[in-house]
CSV table of C-alpha atoms in Angstrom, one decimal:
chain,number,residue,atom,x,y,z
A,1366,UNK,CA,62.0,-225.6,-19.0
A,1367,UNK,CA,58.7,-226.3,-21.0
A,1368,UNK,CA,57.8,-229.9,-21.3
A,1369,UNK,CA,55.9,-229.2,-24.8
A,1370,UNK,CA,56.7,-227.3,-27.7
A,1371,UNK,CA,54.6,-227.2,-31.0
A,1372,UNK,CA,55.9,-226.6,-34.6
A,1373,UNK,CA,55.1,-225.0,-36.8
A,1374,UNK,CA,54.4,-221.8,-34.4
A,1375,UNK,CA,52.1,-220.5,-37.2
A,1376,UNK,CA,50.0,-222.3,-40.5
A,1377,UNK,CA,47.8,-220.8,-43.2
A,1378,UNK,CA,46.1,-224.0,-45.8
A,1379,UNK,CA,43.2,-223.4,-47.8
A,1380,UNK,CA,40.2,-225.4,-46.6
A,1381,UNK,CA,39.7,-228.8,-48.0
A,1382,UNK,CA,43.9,-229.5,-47.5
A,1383,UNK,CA,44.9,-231.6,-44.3
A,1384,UNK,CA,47.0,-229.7,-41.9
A,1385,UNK,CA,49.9,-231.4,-39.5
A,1386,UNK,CA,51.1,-229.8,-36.6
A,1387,UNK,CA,53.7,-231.3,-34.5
A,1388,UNK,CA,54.5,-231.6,-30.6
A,1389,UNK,CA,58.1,-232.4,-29.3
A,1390,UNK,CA,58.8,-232.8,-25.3
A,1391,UNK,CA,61.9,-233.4,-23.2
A,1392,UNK,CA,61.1,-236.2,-20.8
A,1393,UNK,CA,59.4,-239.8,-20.7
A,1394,UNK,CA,55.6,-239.2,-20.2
A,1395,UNK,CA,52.3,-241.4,-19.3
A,1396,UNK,CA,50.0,-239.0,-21.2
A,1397,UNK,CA,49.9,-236.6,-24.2
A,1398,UNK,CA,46.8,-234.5,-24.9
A,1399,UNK,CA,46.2,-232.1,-27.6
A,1400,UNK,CA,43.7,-229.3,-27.0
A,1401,UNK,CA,42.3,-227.0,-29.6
A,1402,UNK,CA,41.6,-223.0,-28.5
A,1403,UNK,CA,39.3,-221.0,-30.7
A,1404,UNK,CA,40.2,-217.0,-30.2
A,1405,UNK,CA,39.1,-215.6,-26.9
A,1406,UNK,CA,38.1,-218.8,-25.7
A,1407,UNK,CA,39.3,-221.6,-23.5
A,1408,UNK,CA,40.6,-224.7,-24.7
A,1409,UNK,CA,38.7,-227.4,-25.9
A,1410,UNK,CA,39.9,-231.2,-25.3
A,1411,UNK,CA,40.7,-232.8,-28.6
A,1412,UNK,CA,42.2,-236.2,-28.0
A,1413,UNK,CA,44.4,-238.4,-25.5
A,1414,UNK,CA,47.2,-240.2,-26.5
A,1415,UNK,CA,48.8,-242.6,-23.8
A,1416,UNK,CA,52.8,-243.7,-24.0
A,1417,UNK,CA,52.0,-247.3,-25.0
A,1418,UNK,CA,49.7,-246.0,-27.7
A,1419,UNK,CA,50.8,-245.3,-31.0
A,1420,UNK,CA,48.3,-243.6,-33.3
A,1421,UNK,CA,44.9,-242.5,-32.5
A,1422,UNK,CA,41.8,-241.7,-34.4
A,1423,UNK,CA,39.0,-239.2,-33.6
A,1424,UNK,CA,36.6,-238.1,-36.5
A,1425,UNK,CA,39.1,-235.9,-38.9
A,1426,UNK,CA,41.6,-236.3,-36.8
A,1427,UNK,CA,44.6,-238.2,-35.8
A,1428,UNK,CA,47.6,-238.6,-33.7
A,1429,UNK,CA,50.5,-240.1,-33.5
A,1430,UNK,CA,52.9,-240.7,-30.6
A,1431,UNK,CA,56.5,-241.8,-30.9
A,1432,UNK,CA,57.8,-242.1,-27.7
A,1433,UNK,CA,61.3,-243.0,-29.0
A,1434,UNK,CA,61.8,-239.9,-30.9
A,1435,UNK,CA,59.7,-237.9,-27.4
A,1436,UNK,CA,57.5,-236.5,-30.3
A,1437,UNK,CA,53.8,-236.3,-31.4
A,1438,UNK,CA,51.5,-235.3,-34.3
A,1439,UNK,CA,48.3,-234.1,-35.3
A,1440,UNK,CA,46.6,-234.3,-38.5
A,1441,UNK,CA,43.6,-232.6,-39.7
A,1442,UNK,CA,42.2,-234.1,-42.5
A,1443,UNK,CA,39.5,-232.3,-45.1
A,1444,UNK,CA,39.9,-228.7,-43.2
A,1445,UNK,CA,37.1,-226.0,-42.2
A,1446,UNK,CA,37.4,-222.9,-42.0
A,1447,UNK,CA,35.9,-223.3,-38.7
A,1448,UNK,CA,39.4,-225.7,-37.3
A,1449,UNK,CA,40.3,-221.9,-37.5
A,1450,UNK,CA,42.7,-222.0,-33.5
A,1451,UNK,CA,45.2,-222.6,-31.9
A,1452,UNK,CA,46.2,-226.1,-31.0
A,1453,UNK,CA,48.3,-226.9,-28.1
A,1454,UNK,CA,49.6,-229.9,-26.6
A,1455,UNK,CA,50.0,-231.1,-23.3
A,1456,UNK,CA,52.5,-233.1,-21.6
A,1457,UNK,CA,52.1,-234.6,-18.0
A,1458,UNK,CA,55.4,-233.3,-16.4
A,1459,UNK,CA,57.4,-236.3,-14.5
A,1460,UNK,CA,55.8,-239.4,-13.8
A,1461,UNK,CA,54.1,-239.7,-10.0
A,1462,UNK,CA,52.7,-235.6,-11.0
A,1463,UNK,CA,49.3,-234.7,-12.5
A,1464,UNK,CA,50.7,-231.3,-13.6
A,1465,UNK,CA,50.2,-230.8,-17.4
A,1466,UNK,CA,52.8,-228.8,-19.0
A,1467,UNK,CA,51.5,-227.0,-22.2
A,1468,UNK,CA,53.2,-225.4,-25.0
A,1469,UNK,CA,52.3,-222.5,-26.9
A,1470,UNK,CA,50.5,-223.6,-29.4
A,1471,UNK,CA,50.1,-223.5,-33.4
A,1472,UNK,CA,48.2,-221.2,-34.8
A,1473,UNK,CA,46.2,-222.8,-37.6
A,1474,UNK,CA,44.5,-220.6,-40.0
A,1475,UNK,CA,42.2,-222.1,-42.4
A,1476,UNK,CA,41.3,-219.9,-45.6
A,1477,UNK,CA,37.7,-220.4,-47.6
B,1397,UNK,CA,24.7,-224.6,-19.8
B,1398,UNK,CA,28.0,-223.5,-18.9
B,1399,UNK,CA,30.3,-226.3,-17.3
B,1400,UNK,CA,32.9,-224.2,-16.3
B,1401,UNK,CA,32.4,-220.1,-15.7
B,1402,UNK,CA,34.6,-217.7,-14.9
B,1403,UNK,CA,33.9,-213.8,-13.7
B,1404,UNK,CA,34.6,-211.0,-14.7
B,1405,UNK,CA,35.7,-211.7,-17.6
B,1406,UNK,CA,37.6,-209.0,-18.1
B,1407,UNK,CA,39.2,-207.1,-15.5
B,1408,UNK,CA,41.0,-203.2,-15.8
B,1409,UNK,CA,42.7,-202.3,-12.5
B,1410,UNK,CA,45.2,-200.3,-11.1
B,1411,UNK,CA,48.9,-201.6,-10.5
B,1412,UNK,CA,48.9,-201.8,-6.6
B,1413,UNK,CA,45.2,-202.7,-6.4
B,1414,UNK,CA,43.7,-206.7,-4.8
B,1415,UNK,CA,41.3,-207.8,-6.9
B,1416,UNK,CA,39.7,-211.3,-6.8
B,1417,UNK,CA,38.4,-213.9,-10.0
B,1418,UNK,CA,35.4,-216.0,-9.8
B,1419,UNK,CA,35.2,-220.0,-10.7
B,1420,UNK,CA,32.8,-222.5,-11.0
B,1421,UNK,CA,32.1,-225.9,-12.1
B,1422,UNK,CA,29.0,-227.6,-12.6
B,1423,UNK,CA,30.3,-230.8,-13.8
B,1424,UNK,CA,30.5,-232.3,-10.5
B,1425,UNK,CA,34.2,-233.0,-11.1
B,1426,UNK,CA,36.5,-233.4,-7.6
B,1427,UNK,CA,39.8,-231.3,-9.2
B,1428,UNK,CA,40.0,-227.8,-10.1
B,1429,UNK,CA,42.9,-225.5,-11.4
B,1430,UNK,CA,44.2,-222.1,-12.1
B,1431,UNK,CA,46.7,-221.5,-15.2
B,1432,UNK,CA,48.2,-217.7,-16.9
B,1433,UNK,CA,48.2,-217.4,-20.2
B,1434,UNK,CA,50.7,-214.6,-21.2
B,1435,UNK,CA,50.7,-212.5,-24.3
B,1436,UNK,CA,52.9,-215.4,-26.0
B,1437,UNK,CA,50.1,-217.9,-25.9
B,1438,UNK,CA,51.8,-219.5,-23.2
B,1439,UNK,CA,49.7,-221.6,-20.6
B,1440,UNK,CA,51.3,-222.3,-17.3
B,1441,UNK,CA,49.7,-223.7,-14.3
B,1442,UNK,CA,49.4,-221.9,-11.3
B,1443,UNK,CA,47.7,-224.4,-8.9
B,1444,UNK,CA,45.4,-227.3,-8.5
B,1445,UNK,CA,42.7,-228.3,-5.9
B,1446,UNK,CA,41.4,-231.7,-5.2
B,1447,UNK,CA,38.8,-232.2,-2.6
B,1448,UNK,CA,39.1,-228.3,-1.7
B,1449,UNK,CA,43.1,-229.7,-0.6
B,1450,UNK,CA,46.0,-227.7,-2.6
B,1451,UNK,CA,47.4,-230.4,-4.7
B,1452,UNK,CA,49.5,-228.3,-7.0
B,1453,UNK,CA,51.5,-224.9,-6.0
B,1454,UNK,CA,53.5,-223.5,-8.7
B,1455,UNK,CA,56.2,-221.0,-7.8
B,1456,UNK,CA,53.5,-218.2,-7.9
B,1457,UNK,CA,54.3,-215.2,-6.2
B,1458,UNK,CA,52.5,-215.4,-2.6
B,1459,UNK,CA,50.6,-212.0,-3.5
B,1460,UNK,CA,48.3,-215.1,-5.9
B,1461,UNK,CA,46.2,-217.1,-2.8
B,1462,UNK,CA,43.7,-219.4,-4.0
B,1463,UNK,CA,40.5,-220.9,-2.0
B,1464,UNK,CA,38.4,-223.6,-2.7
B,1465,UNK,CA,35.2,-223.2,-0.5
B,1466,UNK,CA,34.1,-226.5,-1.8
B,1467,UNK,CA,34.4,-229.1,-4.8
B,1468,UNK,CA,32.0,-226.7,-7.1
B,1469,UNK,CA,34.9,-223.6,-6.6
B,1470,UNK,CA,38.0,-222.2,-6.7
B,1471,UNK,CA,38.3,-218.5,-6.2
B,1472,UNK,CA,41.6,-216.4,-7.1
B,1473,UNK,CA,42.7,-213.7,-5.1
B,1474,UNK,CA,45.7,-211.3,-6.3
B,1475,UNK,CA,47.2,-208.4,-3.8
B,1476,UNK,CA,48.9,-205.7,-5.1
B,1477,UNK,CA,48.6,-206.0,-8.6
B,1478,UNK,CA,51.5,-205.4,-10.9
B,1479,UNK,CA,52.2,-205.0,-14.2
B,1480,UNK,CA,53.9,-208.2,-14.9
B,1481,UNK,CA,50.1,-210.1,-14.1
B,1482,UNK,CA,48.8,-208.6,-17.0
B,1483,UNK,CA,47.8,-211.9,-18.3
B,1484,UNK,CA,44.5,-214.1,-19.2
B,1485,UNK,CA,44.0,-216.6,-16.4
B,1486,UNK,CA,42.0,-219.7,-17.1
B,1487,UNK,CA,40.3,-222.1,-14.2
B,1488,UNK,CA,40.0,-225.5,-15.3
B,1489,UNK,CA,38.4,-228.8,-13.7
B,1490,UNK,CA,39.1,-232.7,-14.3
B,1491,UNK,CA,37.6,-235.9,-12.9
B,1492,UNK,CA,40.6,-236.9,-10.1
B,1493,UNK,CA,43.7,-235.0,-10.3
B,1494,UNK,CA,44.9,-236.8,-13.2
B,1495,UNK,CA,43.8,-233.8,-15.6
B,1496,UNK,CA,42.4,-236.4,-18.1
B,1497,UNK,CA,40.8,-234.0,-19.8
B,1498,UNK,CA,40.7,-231.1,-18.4
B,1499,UNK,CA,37.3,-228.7,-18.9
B,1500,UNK,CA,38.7,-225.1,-19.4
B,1501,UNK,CA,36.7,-221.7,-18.6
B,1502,UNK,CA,36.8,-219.2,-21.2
B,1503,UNK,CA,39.1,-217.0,-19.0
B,1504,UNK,CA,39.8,-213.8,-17.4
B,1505,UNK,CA,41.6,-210.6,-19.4
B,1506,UNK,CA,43.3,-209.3,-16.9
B,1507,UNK,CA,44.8,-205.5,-17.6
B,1508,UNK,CA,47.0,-203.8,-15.3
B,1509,UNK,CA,47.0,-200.2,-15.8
């Protein structure tokens, strides 16, 4: 079954508000990434978030991780019009593995 | 420069027709991959190569071969094309197999008529 699911599946803000999209998966993980893919484009890698790390920081943006609750989040902060894409993340499947499992994504539309 | 490239870039074919996809990586990275993309937005992995050695084999029907002529490529072969490939399929590359991060392709459209 899929490893990572985002919610919500779809979010419209106006540009200038901070946008949260939210990743849950099913089983214990070394690594959670979140990749951003603009429309027919690939995907872009945004941030990693290892299990014994909590929060991360990356110019507007910022993830958390709570491994106890198997869940993670991503914040936009201060919007563009261009964060305008889809944003997945990426679970690595069962430990001793390298294969990511992604989910499908939230479509984050930004309005000027 | 493009680090990772992908040809065609779209692709209209008959169902029942082999057609092959193109990648390359000039990153000099040592792991490459193949995922599907359905109409859902869904991204599934299909394989991985590291060191031109199959590291990752989904359950992919065995019509999908992939071939690795060396680090740089990873080709994508599908025989008899049906409709249910209709899909865009992305090659990606990483540093080791550990996917951290993975460079994506801008992908191939694939259309099955």
């Amino acid at each position: 079954s899929q490893q990572g699911e985002e919610d919500p599946q779809a979010l419209s803000i106006q540009e200038g508000e901070n946008a949260t999209m939210n990743c849950s998966y099913k089983t214990s993980i070394n690594n959670l990434q979140w990749y951003r893919q603009n429309s027919g484009r690939g995907l872009v890698h945004l941030i990693l978030i290892r299990s014994n790390e909590r929060e991360k920081h990356s110019g507007r943006l910022r993830v958390t991780l709570d491994t106890s609750k198997k869940s993670s989040s991503l914040l936009i902060t201060a919007s563009r019009a261009a964060d305008t894409a889809s944003y997945f993340c990426a679970t690595d499947a069962t430990s001793g593995t390298y294969k990511y499992i992604f989910g499908t994504g939230t479509r984050l539309k930004v309005l000027a | 420069d493009t680090a990772v490239s992908q040809t065609p870039k779209y692709l209209v074919t008959q169902m029942g027709n082999d057609k092959s996809i193109k990648c390359e990586q000039n990153l000099g990275h040592d792991t490459m991959y193949w995922y599907k993309q359905d109409s859902k937005k869904f991204l599934k992995i299909m394989f991985s190569y590291n060191n031109k050695e199959l590291i990752i084999n989904e359950t992919v029907p065995n019509r999908f071969s992939p071939k690795s002529p060396d680090k740089a490529h990873l080709n994508l072969h599908i025989n008899s094309l049906e409709l249910g490939d209709s899909a865009v399929y992305f090659c990606a590359s990483s540093q080791g197999p550990q996917g951290l991060p993975q460079h994506f392709g801008d992908g191939t459209r694939l259309s099955i008529l």
